mmCIF file of C-alpha atoms and ligand atoms in Angstrom:
data_model
loop_
_atom_site.group_PDB
_atom_site.id
_atom_site.type_symbol
_atom_site.label_atom_id
_atom_site.label_comp_id
_atom_site.label_asym_id
_atom_site.label_seq_id
_atom_site.Cartn_x
_atom_site.Cartn_y
_atom_site.Cartn_z
ATOM 1 C CA MET A 30 0.000 0.000 0.000
ATOM 2 C CA LYS A 31 1.369 3.394 -0.993
ATOM 3 C CA GLU A 32 1.361 5.995 1.776
ATOM 4 C CA ILE A 33 1.361 9.794 1.638
ATOM 5 C CA LYS A 34 1.683 12.231 4.528
ATOM 6 C CA VAL A 35 -0.424 15.367 4.594
ATOM 7 C CA ILE A 36 -0.676 18.541 6.671
ATOM 8 C CA LEU A 37 -4.041 20.336 6.499
ATOM 9 C CA MET A 38 -4.433 24.032 7.318
ATOM 10 C CA GLY A 39 -8.066 25.133 7.701
ATOM 11 C CA VAL A 40 -10.856 22.866 8.885
ATOM 12 C CA GLY A 41 -13.994 24.789 7.917
ATOM 13 C CA ASN A 42 -16.605 23.967 5.261
ATOM 14 C CA VAL A 43 -14.015 22.640 2.804
ATOM 15 C CA GLY A 44 -11.320 21.327 5.165
ATOM 16 C CA LEU A 45 -13.745 19.272 7.232
ATOM 17 C CA ASN A 46 -15.039 17.619 4.061
ATOM 18 C CA VAL A 47 -11.452 16.956 2.940
ATOM 19 C CA LEU A 48 -10.968 15.007 6.174
ATOM 20 C CA ARG A 49 -14.239 13.099 5.671
ATOM 21 C CA ILE A 50 -13.274 12.111 2.105
ATOM 22 C CA LEU A 51 -9.770 11.070 3.181
ATOM 23 C CA GLN A 52 -11.290 8.958 5.934
ATOM 24 C CA THR A 53 -13.644 7.106 3.548
ATOM 25 C CA ASN A 54 -10.803 6.605 1.044
ATOM 26 C CA ASN A 55 -8.540 5.165 3.724
ATOM 27 C CA GLU A 56 -11.345 2.811 4.788
ATOM 28 C CA ARG A 57 -11.628 1.588 1.176
ATOM 29 C CA ASN A 58 -8.051 0.419 1.403
ATOM 30 C CA ASP A 59 -7.506 0.482 -2.348
ATOM 31 C CA GLY A 60 -3.945 1.428 -3.131
ATOM 32 C CA LEU A 61 -3.244 4.710 -1.320
ATOM 33 C CA SER A 62 -3.326 5.495 2.349
ATOM 34 C CA VAL A 63 -3.256 9.167 3.337
ATOM 35 C CA ARG A 64 -1.684 9.777 6.722
ATOM 36 C CA LEU A 65 -2.583 13.050 8.456
ATOM 37 C CA VAL A 66 0.513 14.347 10.256
ATOM 38 C CA GLY A 67 -0.587 17.901 11.048
ATOM 39 C CA VAL A 68 -3.746 19.954 11.135
ATOM 40 C CA SER A 69 -4.701 23.454 12.191
ATOM 41 C CA ASP A 70 -7.651 25.816 12.339
ATOM 42 C CA SER A 71 -7.571 29.520 13.247
ATOM 43 C CA HIS A 72 -6.737 28.977 16.922
ATOM 44 C CA SER A 73 -5.298 25.522 17.427
ATOM 45 C CA SER A 74 -3.052 22.966 15.813
ATOM 46 C CA VAL A 75 -1.877 19.426 16.371
ATOM 47 C CA SER A 76 0.801 17.254 14.807
ATOM 48 C CA GLY A 77 1.803 13.610 15.134
ATOM 49 C CA LYS A 78 3.019 10.637 13.145
ATOM 50 C CA ASN A 79 -0.454 9.359 12.316
ATOM 51 C CA LEU A 80 -3.309 11.502 13.623
ATOM 52 C CA ASN A 81 -6.681 9.823 13.925
ATOM 53 C CA ILE A 82 -8.767 11.580 11.272
ATOM 54 C CA GLN A 83 -12.042 10.511 12.852
ATOM 55 C CA ASP A 84 -10.989 12.019 16.205
ATOM 56 C CA ILE A 85 -10.009 15.307 14.559
ATOM 57 C CA ILE A 86 -13.384 15.501 12.809
ATOM 58 C CA ARG A 87 -15.196 14.738 16.055
ATOM 59 C CA ASN A 88 -13.162 17.308 18.014
ATOM 60 C CA LYS A 89 -13.898 19.988 15.445
ATOM 61 C CA GLU A 90 -17.602 19.163 15.262
ATOM 62 C CA LEU A 91 -18.082 18.959 19.036
ATOM 63 C CA ASN A 92 -15.648 21.557 20.375
ATOM 64 C CA GLY A 93 -15.128 23.852 17.375
ATOM 65 C CA ARG A 94 -11.368 23.279 17.420
ATOM 66 C CA VAL A 95 -8.984 20.601 16.237
ATOM 67 C CA SER A 96 -7.106 20.332 19.537
ATOM 68 C CA ASN A 97 -6.610 21.981 22.916
ATOM 69 C CA ASN A 98 -3.226 23.212 21.780
ATOM 70 C CA ALA A 99 -3.697 26.980 21.696
ATOM 71 C CA GLU A 100 -1.162 27.830 18.995
ATOM 72 C CA ILE A 101 -0.773 27.566 15.253
ATOM 73 C CA ASP A 102 2.880 26.833 14.934
ATOM 74 C CA VAL A 103 3.759 26.223 11.291
ATOM 75 C CA ALA A 104 7.368 25.306 12.131
ATOM 76 C CA GLU A 105 6.100 22.770 14.660
ATOM 77 C CA LEU A 106 3.663 21.346 12.102
ATOM 78 C CA LEU A 107 6.447 20.995 9.536
ATOM 79 C CA LYS A 108 8.688 19.125 11.969
ATOM 80 C CA GLU A 109 6.632 16.032 11.250
ATOM 81 C CA ARG A 110 7.998 14.870 7.877
ATOM 82 C CA ALA A 111 5.200 15.396 5.319
ATOM 83 C CA ASP A 112 4.710 15.210 1.545
ATOM 84 C CA ILE A 113 1.895 17.684 0.919
ATOM 85 C CA LEU A 114 0.632 20.850 2.579
ATOM 86 C CA VAL A 115 -3.088 21.432 1.952
ATOM 87 C CA ASP A 116 -4.365 25.001 2.296
ATOM 88 C CA CYS A 117 -8.096 25.320 3.045
ATOM 89 C CA THR A 118 -7.829 28.629 4.912
ATOM 90 C CA PRO A 119 -9.720 31.822 3.971
ATOM 91 C CA ALA A 120 -8.151 34.262 1.520
ATOM 92 C CA SER A 121 -5.836 36.853 3.044
ATOM 93 C CA ARG A 122 -6.061 40.400 1.748
ATOM 94 C CA ASP A 123 -2.804 40.498 -0.223
ATOM 95 C CA GLY A 124 -1.778 36.839 -0.539
ATOM 96 C CA SER A 125 1.423 37.308 1.465
ATOM 97 C CA ARG A 126 0.479 34.872 4.224
ATOM 98 C CA GLU A 127 -0.150 32.172 1.601
ATOM 99 C CA ALA A 128 2.976 32.966 -0.471
ATOM 100 C CA ASP A 129 5.145 32.796 2.675
ATOM 101 C CA LEU A 130 3.509 29.569 3.821
ATOM 102 C CA TYR A 131 3.965 27.846 0.438
ATOM 103 C CA LYS A 132 7.600 28.962 0.271
ATOM 104 C CA ILE A 133 8.276 27.374 3.669
ATOM 105 C CA ALA A 134 6.503 24.214 2.477
ATOM 106 C CA PHE A 135 8.569 24.068 -0.765
ATOM 107 C CA GLN A 136 11.794 24.685 1.192
ATOM 108 C CA ASN A 137 10.886 21.751 3.429
ATOM 109 C CA GLY A 138 10.342 19.469 0.430
ATOM 110 C CA LEU A 139 6.517 19.547 0.427
ATOM 111 C CA ASP A 140 4.214 20.021 -2.533
ATOM 112 C CA VAL A 141 1.158 22.243 -2.049
ATOM 113 C CA VAL A 142 -2.545 21.773 -2.781
ATOM 114 C CA THR A 143 -4.699 24.842 -2.284
ATOM 115 C CA ALA A 144 -8.381 25.760 -2.339
ATOM 116 C CA ASN A 145 -7.425 29.265 -1.232
ATOM 117 C CA LYS A 146 -7.073 31.670 -4.162
ATOM 118 C CA SER A 147 -5.437 34.699 -2.634
ATOM 119 C CA GLY A 148 -1.796 33.633 -2.823
ATOM 120 C CA LEU A 149 -2.069 32.726 -6.495
ATOM 121 C CA ALA A 150 -4.169 35.775 -7.365
ATOM 122 C CA ASN A 151 -1.786 38.239 -5.702
ATOM 123 C CA ARG A 152 1.605 36.550 -5.837
ATOM 124 C CA TRP A 153 1.418 34.115 -8.785
ATOM 125 C CA LYS A 154 4.956 34.769 -10.030
ATOM 126 C CA ASP A 155 6.583 34.531 -6.589
ATOM 127 C CA ILE A 156 4.799 31.274 -5.833
ATOM 128 C CA MET A 157 5.552 29.661 -9.211
ATOM 129 C CA ASP A 158 9.204 30.812 -9.057
ATOM 130 C CA SER A 159 9.574 29.457 -5.564
ATOM 131 C CA ALA A 160 8.008 26.083 -6.516
ATOM 132 C CA LYS A 161 10.439 25.906 -9.451
ATOM 133 C CA ASN A 162 13.477 26.862 -7.333
ATOM 134 C CA TYR A 163 12.788 24.012 -4.915
ATOM 135 C CA SER A 164 11.586 21.588 -7.643
ATOM 136 C CA ARG A 165 8.188 21.270 -5.991
ATOM 137 C CA LYS A 166 4.641 21.347 -7.364
ATOM 138 C CA ILE A 167 1.497 23.264 -6.559
ATOM 139 C CA ARG A 168 -1.991 22.174 -7.626
ATOM 140 C CA TYR A 169 -5.033 24.401 -7.300
ATOM 141 C CA GLU A 170 -8.010 22.629 -8.920
ATOM 142 C CA ALA A 171 -10.431 23.826 -6.229
ATOM 143 C CA THR A 172 -9.548 27.509 -6.622
ATOM 144 C CA VAL A 173 -11.667 27.970 -9.766
ATOM 145 C CA ALA A 174 -15.114 26.425 -10.329
ATOM 146 C CA GLY A 175 -15.093 24.481 -7.038
ATOM 147 C CA GLY A 176 -15.526 20.767 -7.716
ATOM 148 C CA VAL A 177 -15.786 21.009 -11.521
ATOM 149 C CA PRO A 178 -12.655 19.521 -13.123
ATOM 150 C CA LEU A 179 -10.869 22.341 -14.916
ATOM 151 C CA PHE A 180 -7.111 22.361 -14.435
ATOM 152 C CA SER A 181 -6.918 18.579 -14.698
ATOM 153 C CA VAL A 182 -8.837 18.884 -17.995
ATOM 154 C CA LEU A 183 -6.308 21.487 -19.174
ATOM 155 C CA ASP A 184 -3.388 19.369 -17.919
ATOM 156 C CA TYR A 185 -4.469 15.942 -19.165
ATOM 157 C CA SER A 186 -7.384 16.080 -21.600
ATOM 158 C CA ILE A 187 -6.682 18.746 -24.193
ATOM 159 C CA ILE A 188 -2.904 18.557 -24.353
ATOM 160 C CA PRO A 189 -2.709 19.021 -28.165
ATOM 161 C CA SER A 190 -4.606 22.306 -27.974
ATOM 162 C CA ARG A 191 -4.227 25.961 -27.311
ATOM 163 C CA VAL A 192 -7.211 27.510 -25.550
ATOM 164 C CA ILE A 193 -8.597 30.343 -27.616
ATOM 165 C CA ARG A 194 -11.376 31.454 -25.302
ATOM 166 C CA PHE A 195 -12.713 30.521 -21.871
ATOM 167 C CA ARG A 196 -16.209 31.427 -20.636
ATOM 168 C CA GLY A 197 -17.511 30.170 -17.351
ATOM 169 C CA ILE A 198 -19.756 30.382 -14.352
ATOM 170 C CA VAL A 199 -17.035 29.755 -11.814
ATOM 171 C CA SER A 200 -18.359 31.486 -8.696
ATOM 172 C CA SER A 201 -21.238 29.901 -6.812
ATOM 173 C CA THR A 202 -22.167 32.637 -4.381
ATOM 174 C CA ILE A 203 -22.756 35.563 -6.685
ATOM 175 C CA ASN A 204 -24.693 33.502 -9.219
ATOM 176 C CA TYR A 205 -26.792 31.929 -6.497
ATOM 177 C CA VAL A 206 -27.518 35.421 -5.160
ATOM 178 C CA ILE A 207 -28.440 37.121 -8.446
ATOM 179 C CA ARG A 208 -30.593 34.212 -9.582
ATOM 180 C CA ASN A 209 -32.584 34.300 -6.355
ATOM 181 C CA MET A 210 -32.802 38.093 -6.583
ATOM 182 C CA ALA A 211 -34.228 37.674 -10.095
ATOM 183 C CA SER A 212 -37.136 35.869 -8.432
ATOM 184 C CA GLY A 213 -37.670 38.797 -6.053
ATOM 185 C CA ALA A 214 -35.561 37.810 -3.019
ATOM 186 C CA LYS A 215 -33.679 40.488 -1.071
ATOM 187 C CA LEU A 216 -29.873 40.555 -1.082
ATOM 188 C CA ASP A 217 -29.382 40.071 2.695
ATOM 189 C CA GLN A 218 -31.838 37.208 2.872
ATOM 190 C CA VAL A 219 -30.189 35.239 0.011
ATOM 191 C CA VAL A 220 -26.693 35.869 1.352
ATOM 192 C CA ASP A 221 -27.679 34.435 4.768
ATOM 193 C CA GLU A 222 -29.066 31.376 3.019
ATOM 194 C CA ALA A 223 -25.846 30.971 0.962
ATOM 195 C CA ILE A 224 -23.766 31.155 4.175
ATOM 196 C CA ARG A 225 -25.989 28.536 5.847
ATOM 197 C CA LYS A 226 -25.529 26.203 2.859
ATOM 198 C CA GLY A 227 -21.738 26.695 3.041
ATOM 199 C CA ILE A 228 -21.673 28.131 -0.510
ATOM 200 C CA ALA A 229 -20.655 31.598 0.682
ATOM 201 C CA GLU A 230 -17.815 32.033 3.113
ATOM 202 C CA ARG A 231 -18.641 33.167 6.635
ATOM 203 C CA ASN A 232 -17.397 36.577 5.557
ATOM 204 C CA PRO A 233 -19.145 36.886 2.169
ATOM 205 C CA GLN A 234 -17.885 40.378 1.273
ATOM 206 C CA ASP A 235 -15.173 39.132 -1.120
ATOM 207 C CA ASP A 236 -17.783 37.118 -2.985
ATOM 208 C CA LEU A 237 -20.324 39.934 -3.160
ATOM 209 C CA LYS A 238 -17.853 42.573 -4.336
ATOM 210 C CA GLY A 239 -16.766 40.243 -7.136
ATOM 211 C CA LEU A 240 -13.284 39.973 -5.667
ATOM 212 C CA ASP A 241 -13.544 36.200 -5.392
ATOM 213 C CA ALA A 242 -14.387 35.964 -9.112
ATOM 214 C CA GLY A 243 -11.598 38.473 -9.841
ATOM 215 C CA ARG A 244 -9.092 36.238 -8.058
ATOM 216 C CA LYS A 245 -10.291 33.277 -10.109
ATOM 217 C CA SER A 246 -9.854 35.165 -13.366
ATOM 218 C CA VAL A 247 -6.255 36.045 -12.423
ATOM 219 C CA ILE A 248 -5.479 32.368 -11.816
ATOM 220 C CA LEU A 249 -7.164 31.376 -15.079
ATOM 221 C CA VAL A 250 -5.547 33.954 -17.319
ATOM 222 C CA ASN A 251 -2.110 33.187 -15.869
ATOM 223 C CA ARG A 252 -2.615 29.456 -16.351
ATOM 224 C CA LEU A 253 -4.118 29.780 -19.836
ATOM 225 C CA PHE A 254 -1.914 32.470 -21.342
ATOM 226 C CA GLY A 255 1.291 32.296 -19.292
ATOM 227 C CA THR A 256 0.862 35.829 -17.925
ATOM 228 C CA THR A 257 1.879 36.935 -14.435
ATOM 229 C CA TYR A 258 -1.193 39.128 -13.864
ATOM 230 C CA THR A 259 -2.408 40.189 -10.442
ATOM 231 C CA LEU A 260 -5.790 41.614 -9.444
ATOM 232 C CA LYS A 261 -4.999 45.049 -10.832
ATOM 233 C CA ASP A 262 -4.735 43.583 -14.351
ATOM 234 C CA VAL A 263 -8.250 42.100 -14.468
ATOM 235 C CA ARG A 264 -11.752 43.587 -14.427
ATOM 236 C CA TYR A 265 -14.494 42.379 -12.121
ATOM 237 C CA GLU A 266 -17.830 43.547 -10.795
ATOM 238 C CA GLY A 267 -19.976 42.647 -7.794
ATOM 239 C CA VAL A 268 -23.622 42.387 -6.905
ATOM 240 C CA GLU A 269 -25.886 45.259 -5.822
ATOM 241 C CA GLU A 270 -29.393 45.589 -4.381
ATOM 242 C CA ARG A 271 -31.508 45.653 -7.561
ATOM 243 C CA ARG A 272 -33.783 43.369 -9.549
ATOM 244 C CA TYR A 273 -31.754 41.098 -11.852
ATOM 245 C CA GLY A 274 -33.097 39.508 -15.026
ATOM 246 C CA GLU A 275 -33.754 35.778 -15.105
ATOM 247 C CA ASN A 276 -30.984 35.227 -17.672
ATOM 248 C CA ASP A 277 -28.393 37.286 -15.786
ATOM 249 C CA ARG A 278 -25.269 35.431 -14.693
ATOM 250 C CA LEU A 279 -21.803 36.394 -13.485
ATOM 251 C CA ILE A 280 -19.606 35.241 -16.354
ATOM 252 C CA THR A 281 -15.838 35.000 -16.285
ATOM 253 C CA GLU A 282 -14.214 35.364 -19.700
ATOM 254 C CA ILE A 283 -10.587 34.900 -20.685
ATOM 255 C CA TYR A 284 -9.404 35.597 -24.234
ATOM 256 C CA GLU A 285 -6.828 37.489 -26.252
ATOM 257 C CA ASP A 286 -7.551 40.857 -27.807
ATOM 258 C CA ASN A 287 -4.939 41.771 -30.429
ATOM 259 C CA GLY A 288 -2.464 39.495 -28.672
ATOM 260 C CA LYS A 289 -3.184 40.908 -25.196
ATOM 261 C CA PRO A 290 -4.715 38.445 -22.700
ATOM 262 C CA ILE A 291 -7.932 39.806 -21.184
ATOM 263 C CA ALA A 292 -9.653 38.575 -18.020
ATOM 264 C CA ILE A 293 -13.044 39.902 -17.073
ATOM 265 C CA SER A 294 -15.839 38.882 -14.699
ATOM 266 C CA ARG A 295 -19.123 40.693 -15.312
ATOM 267 C CA ILE A 296 -22.845 40.224 -14.973
ATOM 268 C CA ALA A 297 -24.394 39.629 -18.395
ATOM 269 C CA SER A 298 -27.733 38.488 -19.785
ATOM 270 C CA LEU A 299 -27.246 35.172 -21.597
ATOM 271 C CA SER A 300 -29.127 34.020 -24.675
ATOM 272 C CA GLU A 301 -31.490 31.049 -24.548
ATOM 273 C CA ASP A 302 -29.117 28.810 -26.548
ATOM 274 C CA ASP A 303 -26.046 29.538 -24.394
ATOM 275 C CA PHE A 304 -24.721 26.420 -22.610
ATOM 276 C CA LEU A 305 -23.874 28.513 -19.543
ATOM 277 C CA ARG A 306 -27.470 29.779 -19.279
ATOM 278 C CA HIS A 307 -28.603 26.193 -18.537
ATOM 279 C CA ILE A 308 -26.222 25.453 -15.672
ATOM 280 C CA ASP A 309 -28.260 24.684 -12.556
ATOM 281 C CA ILE A 310 -28.585 27.330 -9.848
ATOM 282 C CA ASP A 311 -26.360 25.287 -7.500
ATOM 283 C CA GLY A 312 -23.960 24.221 -10.255
ATOM 284 C CA LEU A 313 -20.856 25.600 -11.906
ATOM 285 C CA GLY A 314 -19.404 25.093 -15.369
ATOM 286 C CA TYR A 315 -17.495 26.461 -18.290
ATOM 287 C CA GLN A 316 -16.962 26.347 -22.022
ATOM 288 C CA ILE A 317 -13.531 26.305 -23.617
ATOM 289 C CA LEU A 318 -12.925 26.924 -27.278
ATOM 290 C CA THR A 319 -9.733 25.142 -28.353
ATOM 291 C CA ASP A 320 -7.890 24.895 -31.646
ATOM 292 C CA ASN A 321 -7.548 21.094 -31.797
ATOM 293 C CA ASN A 322 -10.033 19.635 -29.305
ATOM 294 C CA GLY A 323 -13.118 21.542 -30.404
ATOM 295 C CA THR A 324 -15.412 23.300 -27.949
ATOM 296 C CA VAL A 325 -15.505 21.585 -24.578
ATOM 297 C CA ASN A 326 -18.422 22.151 -22.173
ATOM 298 C CA VAL A 327 -18.100 20.939 -18.578
ATOM 299 C CA SER A 328 -20.496 21.497 -15.675
ATOM 300 C CA ASP A 329 -21.863 19.922 -12.530
ATOM 301 C CA VAL A 330 -25.373 19.939 -11.113
ATOM 302 C CA SER A 331 -24.560 21.049 -7.634
ATOM 303 C CA ASP A 332 -21.378 22.539 -6.243
ATOM 304 C CA GLY A 333 -20.357 23.464 -2.740
ATOM 305 C CA PRO A 334 -17.789 22.685 -0.077
ATOM 306 C CA TYR A 335 -18.196 18.923 -0.437
ATOM 307 C CA GLU A 336 -17.502 18.934 -4.186
ATOM 308 C CA THR A 337 -14.677 21.433 -3.631
ATOM 309 C CA ALA A 338 -13.169 19.081 -1.064
ATOM 310 C CA GLY A 339 -13.388 16.312 -3.686
ATOM 311 C CA ALA A 340 -11.278 18.479 -6.018
ATOM 312 C CA VAL A 341 -8.742 19.081 -3.224
ATOM 313 C CA VAL A 342 -8.423 15.353 -2.552
ATOM 314 C CA ASN A 343 -8.107 14.688 -6.291
ATOM 315 C CA ASP A 344 -5.096 17.037 -6.352
ATOM 316 C CA ILE A 345 -3.599 15.163 -3.387
ATOM 317 C CA PHE A 346 -4.015 11.911 -5.332
ATOM 318 C CA ILE A 347 -2.499 13.375 -8.515
ATOM 319 C CA LEU A 348 0.565 14.577 -6.588
ATOM 320 C CA SER A 349 0.917 11.235 -4.869
ATOM 321 C CA ASN A 350 0.916 9.352 -8.207
ATOM 322 C CA ARG A 351 -1.850 7.220 -6.785
ATOM 323 C CA PRO A 352 -1.505 3.653 -8.122
HETATM 324 P P1 NDP B 427 -14.336 28.485 6.206
HETATM 325 O O1 NDP B 427 -14.356 29.891 6.664
HETATM 326 O O2 NDP B 427 -15.516 27.610 6.417
HETATM 327 O O3 NDP B 427 -13.091 27.712 6.898
HETATM 328 C C1 NDP B 427 -11.819 28.285 6.976
HETATM 329 C C2 NDP B 427 -10.996 27.458 7.941
HETATM 330 O O4 NDP B 427 -9.676 28.022 8.032
HETATM 331 C C3 NDP B 427 -11.515 27.452 9.381
HETATM 332 O O5 NDP B 427 -11.306 26.166 9.943
HETATM 333 C C4 NDP B 427 -10.653 28.475 10.089
HETATM 334 O O6 NDP B 427 -10.506 28.229 11.474
HETATM 335 C C5 NDP B 427 -9.335 28.215 9.408
HETATM 336 N N1 NDP B 427 -8.363 29.312 9.487
HETATM 337 C C6 NDP B 427 -8.567 30.650 9.405
HETATM 338 N N2 NDP B 427 -7.402 31.309 9.465
HETATM 339 C C7 NDP B 427 -6.438 30.353 9.603
HETATM 340 C C8 NDP B 427 -5.029 30.384 9.722
HETATM 341 N N3 NDP B 427 -4.363 31.535 9.691
HETATM 342 N N4 NDP B 427 -4.357 29.208 9.849
HETATM 343 C C9 NDP B 427 -5.008 28.027 9.880
HETATM 344 N N5 NDP B 427 -6.347 27.934 9.752
HETATM 345 C C10 NDP B 427 -7.043 29.085 9.614
HETATM 346 O O7 NDP B 427 -13.939 28.538 4.659
HETATM 347 P P2 NDP B 427 -14.249 27.436 3.541
HETATM 348 O O8 NDP B 427 -13.914 26.104 4.077
HETATM 349 O O9 NDP B 427 -15.575 27.676 2.950
HETATM 350 O O10 NDP B 427 -13.176 27.844 2.417
HETATM 351 C C11 NDP B 427 -11.811 27.537 2.586
HETATM 352 C C12 NDP B 427 -11.040 28.050 1.370
HETATM 353 O O11 NDP B 427 -11.534 27.374 0.210
HETATM 354 C C13 NDP B 427 -11.237 29.547 1.132
HETATM 355 O O12 NDP B 427 -10.033 30.127 0.702
HETATM 356 C C14 NDP B 427 -12.298 29.582 0.029
HETATM 357 O O13 NDP B 427 -12.207 30.737 -0.779
HETATM 358 C C15 NDP B 427 -11.957 28.331 -0.749
HETATM 359 N N6 NDP B 427 -13.082 27.775 -1.500
HETATM 360 C C16 NDP B 427 -14.261 27.523 -0.845
HETATM 361 C C17 NDP B 427 -15.338 26.986 -1.540
HETATM 362 C C18 NDP B 427 -16.633 26.630 -0.842
HETATM 363 O O14 NDP B 427 -17.504 26.027 -1.475
HETATM 364 N N7 NDP B 427 -16.802 26.958 0.433
HETATM 365 C C19 NDP B 427 -15.257 26.723 -2.993
HETATM 366 C C20 NDP B 427 -13.932 26.948 -3.553
HETATM 367 C C21 NDP B 427 -12.902 27.472 -2.828
HETATM 368 P P3 NDP B 427 -11.748 28.212 12.499
HETATM 369 O O15 NDP B 427 -12.478 26.921 12.218
HETATM 370 O O16 NDP B 427 -11.055 28.189 13.816
HETATM 371 O O17 NDP B 427 -12.553 29.431 12.222
#
């Protein structure tokens, strides 16, 4: 049985589901065992050679913390030899906390899997350079379009192609909000509901201002066109208290205009025959126009922290060369 050692930072909506999925995969006993050697939330952390995942889940559910240890000590967490650092923490304002954390992980010989967008959206070049310097890898499937496979499609399924244009509904919260507002609901009321469902983060302001979608478009344009853009290079808009049309969606588009890569997230009214118009209210999806693999449409029916956690675990498995 192959074994891989993981440190998890952040045990909220996504992180807790990552632990649940790892637990069920370990119980299946089918080729890869993931050992948890460190875990932390915002006010506690614990490390050890083989932490009991079920106990950590129970502790978090019952006591709201992963351990009684009152500190988050990254150096202490990294003392336990690990293979992958998994980041399921909330986005920091400028991505510095994430960039510093990933650098320490790379220096210590760990690869990184992240659901958190801020590091990549603000410090893409630094993070990619530092991964390269230490010959480590970073995977970030869950950062754009939650649980919908996107970067693994780009990496493994359309290798002969160049992407000419990307269009997608890649942000759950804002689309959930404007679609409910189109049926007459008030902004505050829908946002509360989205938080309860775990679609919106506990602090939903980044989502509502469009910043979350902006971060995703930075990651996408950099991945698709090899740019080193940051948030100031992309355009994004948020939601406001008004009546939206029933075909309105927040669309993220990435394309080249006269050779210049453009990334934009805006609310637009979609035509009846548009694939994106038919994505379910809880779902996410995208359309990519390629030169050699045709037009590829991918979507899911429902997307939230559980599906996002599935994408995180998939990245862990890819990095571990799961047999
Ligand atoms: P939550 O707010 O539910 O959970 C965040 C977790 O991180 C909490 O456990 C929190 O601790 C912990 N935390 C906060 N600060 C730190 C820190 N400095 N060090 C260690 N742990 C910390 O967020 P989500 O689980 O919803 O989202 C996690 C990440 O995934 C975010 O970056 C989000 O943008 C991204 N994401 C989320 C999606 C979703 O569907 N929810 C979809 C795609 C991406 P505590 O429990 O003590 O508060």
